[in-house]
Tab-separated table of C-alpha atoms in Angstrom:
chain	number	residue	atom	x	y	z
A	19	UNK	CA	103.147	102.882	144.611
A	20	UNK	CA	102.628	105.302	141.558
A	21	UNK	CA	100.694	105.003	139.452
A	22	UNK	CA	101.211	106.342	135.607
A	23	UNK	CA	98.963	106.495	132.764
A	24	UNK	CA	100.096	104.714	129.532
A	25	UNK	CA	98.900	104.785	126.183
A	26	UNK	CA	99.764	100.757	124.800
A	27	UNK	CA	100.217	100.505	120.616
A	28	UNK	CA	100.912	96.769	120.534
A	29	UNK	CA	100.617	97.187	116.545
A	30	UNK	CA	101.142	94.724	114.060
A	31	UNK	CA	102.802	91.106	114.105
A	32	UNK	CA	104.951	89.873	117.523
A	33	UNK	CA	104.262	93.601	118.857
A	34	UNK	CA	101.415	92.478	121.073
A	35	UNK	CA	103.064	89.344	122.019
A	36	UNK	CA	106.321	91.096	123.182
A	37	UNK	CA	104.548	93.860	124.148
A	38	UNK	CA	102.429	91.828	126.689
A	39	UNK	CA	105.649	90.104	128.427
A	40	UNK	CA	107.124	94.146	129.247
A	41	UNK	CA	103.628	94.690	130.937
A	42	UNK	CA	104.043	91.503	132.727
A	43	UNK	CA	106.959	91.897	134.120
A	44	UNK	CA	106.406	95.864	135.093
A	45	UNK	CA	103.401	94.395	136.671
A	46	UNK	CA	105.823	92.080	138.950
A	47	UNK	CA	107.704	94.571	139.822
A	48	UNK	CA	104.783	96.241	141.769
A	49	UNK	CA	104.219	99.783	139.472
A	50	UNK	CA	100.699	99.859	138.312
A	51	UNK	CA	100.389	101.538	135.241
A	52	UNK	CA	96.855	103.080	134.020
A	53	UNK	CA	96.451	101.399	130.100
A	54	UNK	CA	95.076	102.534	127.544
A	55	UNK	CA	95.125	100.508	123.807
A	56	UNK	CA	95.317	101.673	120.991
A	57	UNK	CA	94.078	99.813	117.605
A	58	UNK	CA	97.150	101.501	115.573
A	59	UNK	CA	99.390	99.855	113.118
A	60	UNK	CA	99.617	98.435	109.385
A	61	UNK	CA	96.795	96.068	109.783
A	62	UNK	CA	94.458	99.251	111.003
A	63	UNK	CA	96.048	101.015	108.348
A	64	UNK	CA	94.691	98.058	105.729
A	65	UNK	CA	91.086	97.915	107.462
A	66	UNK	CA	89.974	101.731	107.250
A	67	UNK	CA	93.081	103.719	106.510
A	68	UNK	CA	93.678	105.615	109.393
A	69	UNK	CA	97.156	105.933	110.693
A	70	UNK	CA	97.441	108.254	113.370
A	71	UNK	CA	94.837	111.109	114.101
A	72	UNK	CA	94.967	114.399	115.151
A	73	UNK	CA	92.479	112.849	117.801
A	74	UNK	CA	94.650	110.472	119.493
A	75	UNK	CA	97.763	112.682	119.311
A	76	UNK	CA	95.496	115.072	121.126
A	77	UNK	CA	94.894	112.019	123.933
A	78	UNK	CA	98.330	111.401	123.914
A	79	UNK	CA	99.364	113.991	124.970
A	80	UNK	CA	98.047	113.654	128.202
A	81	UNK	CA	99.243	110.682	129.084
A	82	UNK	CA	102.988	109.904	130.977
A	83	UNK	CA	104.052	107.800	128.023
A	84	UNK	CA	103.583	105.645	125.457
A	85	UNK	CA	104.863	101.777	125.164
A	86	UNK	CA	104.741	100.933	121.520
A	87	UNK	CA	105.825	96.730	120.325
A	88	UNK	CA	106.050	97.244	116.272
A	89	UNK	CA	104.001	98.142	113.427
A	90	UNK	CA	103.911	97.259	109.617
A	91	UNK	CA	102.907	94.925	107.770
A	92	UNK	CA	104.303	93.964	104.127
A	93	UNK	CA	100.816	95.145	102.151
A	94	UNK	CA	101.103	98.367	103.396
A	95	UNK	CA	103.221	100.491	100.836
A	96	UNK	CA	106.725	101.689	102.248
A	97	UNK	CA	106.927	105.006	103.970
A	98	UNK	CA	103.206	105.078	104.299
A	99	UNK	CA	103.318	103.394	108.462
A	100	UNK	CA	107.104	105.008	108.972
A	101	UNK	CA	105.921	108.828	107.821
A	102	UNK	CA	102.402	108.532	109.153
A	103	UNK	CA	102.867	107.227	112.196
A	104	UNK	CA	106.389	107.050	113.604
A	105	UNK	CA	107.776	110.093	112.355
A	106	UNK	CA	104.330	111.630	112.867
A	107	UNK	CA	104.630	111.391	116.794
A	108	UNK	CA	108.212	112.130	116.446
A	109	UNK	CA	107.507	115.272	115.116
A	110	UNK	CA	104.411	116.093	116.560
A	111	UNK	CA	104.928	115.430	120.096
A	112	UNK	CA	108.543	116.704	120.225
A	113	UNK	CA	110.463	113.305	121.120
A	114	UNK	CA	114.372	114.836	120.209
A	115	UNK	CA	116.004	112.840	121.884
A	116	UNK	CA	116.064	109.187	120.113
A	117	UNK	CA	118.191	106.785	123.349
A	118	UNK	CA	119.726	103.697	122.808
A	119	UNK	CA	122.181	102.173	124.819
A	120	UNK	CA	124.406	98.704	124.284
A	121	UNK	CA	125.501	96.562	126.696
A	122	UNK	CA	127.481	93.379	125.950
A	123	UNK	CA	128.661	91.691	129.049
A	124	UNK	CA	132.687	91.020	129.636
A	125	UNK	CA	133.453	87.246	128.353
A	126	UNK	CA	136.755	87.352	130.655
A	127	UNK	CA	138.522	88.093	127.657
A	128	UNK	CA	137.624	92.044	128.008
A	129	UNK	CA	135.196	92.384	125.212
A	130	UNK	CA	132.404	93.656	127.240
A	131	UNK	CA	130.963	97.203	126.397
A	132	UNK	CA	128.396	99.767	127.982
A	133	UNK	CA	127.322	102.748	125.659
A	134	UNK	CA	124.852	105.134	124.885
A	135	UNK	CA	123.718	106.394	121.327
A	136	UNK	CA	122.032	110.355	121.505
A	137	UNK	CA	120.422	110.431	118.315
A	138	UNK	CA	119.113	113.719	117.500
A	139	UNK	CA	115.380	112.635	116.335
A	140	UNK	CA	113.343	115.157	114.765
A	141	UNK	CA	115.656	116.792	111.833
A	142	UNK	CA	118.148	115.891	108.966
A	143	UNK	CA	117.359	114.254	106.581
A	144	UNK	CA	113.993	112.587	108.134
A	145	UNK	CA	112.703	116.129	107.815
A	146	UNK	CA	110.841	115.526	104.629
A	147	UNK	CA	112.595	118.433	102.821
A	148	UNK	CA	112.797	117.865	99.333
A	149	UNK	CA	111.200	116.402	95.931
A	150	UNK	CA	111.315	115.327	92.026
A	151	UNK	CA	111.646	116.856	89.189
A	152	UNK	CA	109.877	115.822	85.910
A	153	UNK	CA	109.209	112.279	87.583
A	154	UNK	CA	109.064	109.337	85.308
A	155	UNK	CA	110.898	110.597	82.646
A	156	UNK	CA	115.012	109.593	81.536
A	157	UNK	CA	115.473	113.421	83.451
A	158	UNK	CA	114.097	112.694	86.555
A	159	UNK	CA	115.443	114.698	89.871
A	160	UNK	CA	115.188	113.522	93.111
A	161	UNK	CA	116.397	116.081	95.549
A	162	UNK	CA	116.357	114.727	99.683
A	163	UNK	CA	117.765	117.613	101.771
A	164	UNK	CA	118.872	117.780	105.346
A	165	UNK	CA	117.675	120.217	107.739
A	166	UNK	CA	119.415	120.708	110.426
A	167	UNK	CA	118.495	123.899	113.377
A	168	UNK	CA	121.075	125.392	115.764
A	169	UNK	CA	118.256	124.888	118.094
A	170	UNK	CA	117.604	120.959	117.165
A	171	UNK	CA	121.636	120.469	117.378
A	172	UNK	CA	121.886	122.175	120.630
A	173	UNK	CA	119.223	120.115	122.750
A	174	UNK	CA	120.305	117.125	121.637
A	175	UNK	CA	123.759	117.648	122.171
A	176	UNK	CA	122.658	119.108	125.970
A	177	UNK	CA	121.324	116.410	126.725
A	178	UNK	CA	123.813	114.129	125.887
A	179	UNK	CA	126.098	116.247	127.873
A	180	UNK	CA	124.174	115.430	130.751
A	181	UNK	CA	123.574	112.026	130.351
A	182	UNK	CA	127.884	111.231	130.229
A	183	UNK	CA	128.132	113.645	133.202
A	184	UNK	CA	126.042	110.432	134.847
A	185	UNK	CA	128.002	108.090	133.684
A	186	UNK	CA	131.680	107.819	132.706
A	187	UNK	CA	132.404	111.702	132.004
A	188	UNK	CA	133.132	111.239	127.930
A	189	UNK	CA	130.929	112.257	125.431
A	190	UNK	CA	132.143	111.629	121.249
A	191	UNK	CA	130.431	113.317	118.306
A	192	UNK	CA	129.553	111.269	115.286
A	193	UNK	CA	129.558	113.354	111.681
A	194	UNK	CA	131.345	113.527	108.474
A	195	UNK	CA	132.414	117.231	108.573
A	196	UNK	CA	134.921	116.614	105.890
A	197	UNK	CA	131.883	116.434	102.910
A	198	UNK	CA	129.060	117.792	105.191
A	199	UNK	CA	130.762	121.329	105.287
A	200	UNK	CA	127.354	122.768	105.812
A	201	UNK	CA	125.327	120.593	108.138
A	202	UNK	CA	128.940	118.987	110.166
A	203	UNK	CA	130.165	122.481	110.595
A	204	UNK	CA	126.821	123.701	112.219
A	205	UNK	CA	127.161	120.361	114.567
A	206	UNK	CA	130.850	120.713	115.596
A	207	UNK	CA	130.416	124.123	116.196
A	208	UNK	CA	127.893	123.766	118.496
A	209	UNK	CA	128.982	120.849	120.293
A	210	UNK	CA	132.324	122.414	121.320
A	211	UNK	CA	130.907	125.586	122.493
A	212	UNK	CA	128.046	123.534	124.775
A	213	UNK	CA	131.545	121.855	125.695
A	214	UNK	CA	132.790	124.812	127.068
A	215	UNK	CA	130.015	124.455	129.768
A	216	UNK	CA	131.020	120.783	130.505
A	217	UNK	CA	134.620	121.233	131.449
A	218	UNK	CA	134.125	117.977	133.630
A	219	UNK	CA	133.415	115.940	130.400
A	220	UNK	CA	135.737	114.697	127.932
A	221	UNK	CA	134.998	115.233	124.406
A	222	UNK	CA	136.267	113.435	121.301
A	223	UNK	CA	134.996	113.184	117.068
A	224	UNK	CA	134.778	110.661	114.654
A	225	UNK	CA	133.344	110.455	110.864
A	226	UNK	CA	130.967	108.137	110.934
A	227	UNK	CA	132.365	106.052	108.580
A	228	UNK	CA	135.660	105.656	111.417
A	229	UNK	CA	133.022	105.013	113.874
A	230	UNK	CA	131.406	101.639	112.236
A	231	UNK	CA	134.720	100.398	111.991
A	232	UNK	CA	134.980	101.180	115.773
A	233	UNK	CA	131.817	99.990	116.481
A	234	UNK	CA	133.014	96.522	115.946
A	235	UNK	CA	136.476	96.763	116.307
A	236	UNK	CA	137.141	98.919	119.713
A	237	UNK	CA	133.234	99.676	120.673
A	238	UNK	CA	134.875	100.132	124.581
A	239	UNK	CA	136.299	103.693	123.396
A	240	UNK	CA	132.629	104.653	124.092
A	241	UNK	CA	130.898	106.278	126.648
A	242	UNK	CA	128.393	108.083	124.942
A	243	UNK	CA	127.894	108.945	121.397
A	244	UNK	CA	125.585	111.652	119.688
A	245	UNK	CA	124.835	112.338	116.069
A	246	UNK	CA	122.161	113.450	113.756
A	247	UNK	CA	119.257	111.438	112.486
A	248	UNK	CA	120.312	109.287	109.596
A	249	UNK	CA	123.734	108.696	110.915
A	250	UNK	CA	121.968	108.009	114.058
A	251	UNK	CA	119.204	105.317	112.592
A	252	UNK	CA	122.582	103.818	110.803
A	253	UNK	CA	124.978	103.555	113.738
A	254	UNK	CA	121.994	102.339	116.770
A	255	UNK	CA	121.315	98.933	114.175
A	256	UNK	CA	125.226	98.133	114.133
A	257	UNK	CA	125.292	98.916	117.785
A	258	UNK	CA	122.632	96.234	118.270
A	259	UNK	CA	124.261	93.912	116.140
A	260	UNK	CA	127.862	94.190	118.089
A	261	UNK	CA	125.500	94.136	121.324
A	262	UNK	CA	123.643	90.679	121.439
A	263	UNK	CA	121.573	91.491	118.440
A	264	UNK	CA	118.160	93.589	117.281
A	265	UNK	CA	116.345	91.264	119.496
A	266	UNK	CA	117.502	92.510	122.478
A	267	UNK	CA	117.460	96.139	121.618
A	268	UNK	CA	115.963	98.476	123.191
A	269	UNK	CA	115.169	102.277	122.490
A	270	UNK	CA	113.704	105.776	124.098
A	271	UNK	CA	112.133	108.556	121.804
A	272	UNK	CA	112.114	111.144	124.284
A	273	UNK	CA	110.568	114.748	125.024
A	274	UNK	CA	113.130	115.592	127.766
A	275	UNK	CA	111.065	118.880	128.597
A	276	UNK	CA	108.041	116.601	129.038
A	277	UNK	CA	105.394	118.872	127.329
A	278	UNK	CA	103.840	115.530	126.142
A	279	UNK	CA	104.306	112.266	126.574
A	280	UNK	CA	107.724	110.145	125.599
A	281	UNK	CA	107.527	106.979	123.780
A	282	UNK	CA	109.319	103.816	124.579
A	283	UNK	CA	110.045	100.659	121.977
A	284	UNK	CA	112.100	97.691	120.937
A	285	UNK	CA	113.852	98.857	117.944
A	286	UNK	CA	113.044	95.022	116.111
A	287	UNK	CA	110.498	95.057	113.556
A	288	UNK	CA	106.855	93.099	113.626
A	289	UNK	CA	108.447	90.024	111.990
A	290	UNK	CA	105.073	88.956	110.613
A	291	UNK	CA	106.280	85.417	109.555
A	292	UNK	CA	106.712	84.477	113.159
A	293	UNK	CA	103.535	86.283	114.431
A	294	UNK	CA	101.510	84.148	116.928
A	295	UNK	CA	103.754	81.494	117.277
A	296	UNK	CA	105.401	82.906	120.745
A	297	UNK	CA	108.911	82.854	118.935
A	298	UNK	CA	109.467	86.434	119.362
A	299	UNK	CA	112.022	87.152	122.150
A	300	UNK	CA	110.667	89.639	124.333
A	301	UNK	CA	114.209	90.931	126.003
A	302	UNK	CA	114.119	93.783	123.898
A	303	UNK	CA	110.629	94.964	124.536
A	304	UNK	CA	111.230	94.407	128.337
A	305	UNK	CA	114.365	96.601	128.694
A	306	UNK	CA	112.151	99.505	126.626
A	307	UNK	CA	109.957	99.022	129.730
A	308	UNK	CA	112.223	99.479	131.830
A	309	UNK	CA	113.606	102.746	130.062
A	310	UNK	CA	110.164	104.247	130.653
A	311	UNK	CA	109.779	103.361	134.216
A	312	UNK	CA	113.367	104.824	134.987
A	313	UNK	CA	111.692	108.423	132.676
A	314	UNK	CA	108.896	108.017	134.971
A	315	UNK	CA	110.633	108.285	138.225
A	316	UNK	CA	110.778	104.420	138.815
A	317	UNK	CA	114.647	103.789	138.976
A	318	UNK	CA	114.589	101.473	141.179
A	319	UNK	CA	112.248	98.717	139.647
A	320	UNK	CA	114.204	100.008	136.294
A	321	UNK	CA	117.037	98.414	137.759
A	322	UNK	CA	115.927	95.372	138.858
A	323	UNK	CA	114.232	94.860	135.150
A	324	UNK	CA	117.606	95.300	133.615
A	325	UNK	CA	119.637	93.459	135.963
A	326	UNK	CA	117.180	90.591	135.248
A	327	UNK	CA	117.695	91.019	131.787
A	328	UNK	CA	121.847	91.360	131.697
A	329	UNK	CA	122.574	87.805	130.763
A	330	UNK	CA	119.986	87.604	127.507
A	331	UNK	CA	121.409	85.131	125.894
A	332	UNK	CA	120.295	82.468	128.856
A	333	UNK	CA	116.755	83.610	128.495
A	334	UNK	CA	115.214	80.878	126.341
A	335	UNK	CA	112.511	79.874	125.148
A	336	UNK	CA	108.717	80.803	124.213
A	337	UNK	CA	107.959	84.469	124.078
A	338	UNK	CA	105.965	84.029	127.423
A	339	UNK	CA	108.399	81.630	128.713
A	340	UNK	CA	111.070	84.507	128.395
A	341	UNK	CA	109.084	87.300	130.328
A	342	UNK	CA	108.509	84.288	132.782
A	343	UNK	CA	112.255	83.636	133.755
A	344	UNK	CA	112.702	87.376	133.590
A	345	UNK	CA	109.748	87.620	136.172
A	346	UNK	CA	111.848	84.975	138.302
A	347	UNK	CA	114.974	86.753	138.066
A	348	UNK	CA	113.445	90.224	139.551
């Protein structure tokens, strides 16, 4: 057995609770993991006002990876957790690669899907470039830019490359070059000269707006999709909804070069009205488990996790009731 160190942020609300059935059922599948917990969140946020400091991103950076349940909490101001903290370690520790996929199982009626989402995570318009103008006044400016690198593009687009060339050999790109004529052109470009190198893999393009449409309408054209960061953070909540829904959603911020650490999560949020009362359904946060075991070289027990997991809408019950039949399943 292998054994990998992990940094834990259950966070705020159902995080710990969810967080706590993934471990469990890692734990039956025989990988020992080295923890380590972190006290990091909203509510830590609310008791001294630290967020995330240069000290633990040093620590972090160390580890294998970092298994994160959900953080905010509804007195904490908007943007202060999501900047400080998410985007933060996003930026900080390189994690480019955002990886969602969405499985919905065939209902005999061929409605099933299997795809992947490549969001590019680190750029666009989560970049923080822009500001106001005489604030507060009839005249105020906002200006939000987008930044987007040949360099950020590229990898992201790479590595989505790769990731169809494991699976079913067709790869879409997700933009709106028709009004983006800066920022799409810079994507498109680059994606069909990487494409050049991928002669094996089929390549197609939608505007994103076509693509929601698709999403719900036709979501088997897809193999795997990749985009920039907004569209991205758009298109990966539809693809939950069409998928089972944002409880059973799972998600990889990845540094595919592994200079630090990658960080796995479900994408719900900490639902603090339901906090402590084991209503939480953990399918989401077990599957993000299993994402991190296959980036730490544990396929196999990967598999069995999400072969466990493949008919969620059976698992029912408490929160720990849930990671229980999952357990039973492995």
């Amino acid at each position: 057995m292998s054994k990998h160190k992990v940094g834990i942020v259950g966070g705020d609300g159902i995080g710990p609770e969810v967080i706590a059935e993934g471990l469990k059922v890692i734990a039956a599948c025989g990988v020992e993991l080295e923890t380590i917990d972190y006290d990091i969140g909203g509510a830590r946020y609310l008791k001294d006002g630290m967020v995330l400091s240069d000290e633990i991103l040093d620590e972090w950076r160390g580890l294998d990876a970092i298994y994160l349940g959900a953080v905010g909490t509804p007195e904490v101001p908007p943007g202060v957790i999501e900047r400080g903290l998410l985007l933060k370690m996003r930026f900080d520790l390189d994690l480019y690669v955002n990886q969602r996929p969405f499985v919905k199982p065939d209902d005999g009626e061929g409605s099933g899907h299997d795809f992947v989402v490549i969001r590019e995570n680190t750029e666009g318009a989560y970049a923080g470039e822009g500001g106001f103008l005489r604030k507060g006044t009839p005249q105020e400016i906002a200006t939000q830019g987008s930044v987007n690198t040949r360099m950020g593009a590229e990898r992201a687009i790479r590595y989505a490359f790769d990731l169809a060339r494991t699976r079913r050999a067709h790869l879409t790109l997700v933009h709106k070059t028709n009004v983006l004529t800066f920022s799409g052109d810079l994507w498109e470009r680059t994606f069909n000269e990487v494409a050049t190198e991928y002669s094996d893999v089929e390549t197609a393009y939608n505007h994103v707006d076509a693509a929601c449409i698709y999403f719900v309408e036709d979501p088997q054209r897809y193999d795997v999709v990749v985009t920039d960061n907004l569209f991205g953070d758009i298109l990966t909540d539809l693809g939950g909804a069409v998928s089972g829904g944002i409880g059973v959603a799972s998600s990889a911020n990845l540094n595919p070069s592994r200079t630090g650490p990658s960080m796995f999560e479900p994408v719900h949020g900490s639902a603090p009205d339901i906090a402590g009362q084991q209503k939480a359904n953990p399918v989401a946060a077990i599957l993000s488990g299993a994402m991190m075991l296959d980036f730490l070289g544990e396929p196999d027990a990967a598999d069995r996790i999400t072969m466990a997991c493949a008919d969620a809408a059976s698992l029912t019950g408490s929160t720990a009731e849930i990671g229980d039949a999952v357990v039973g399943r492995l």
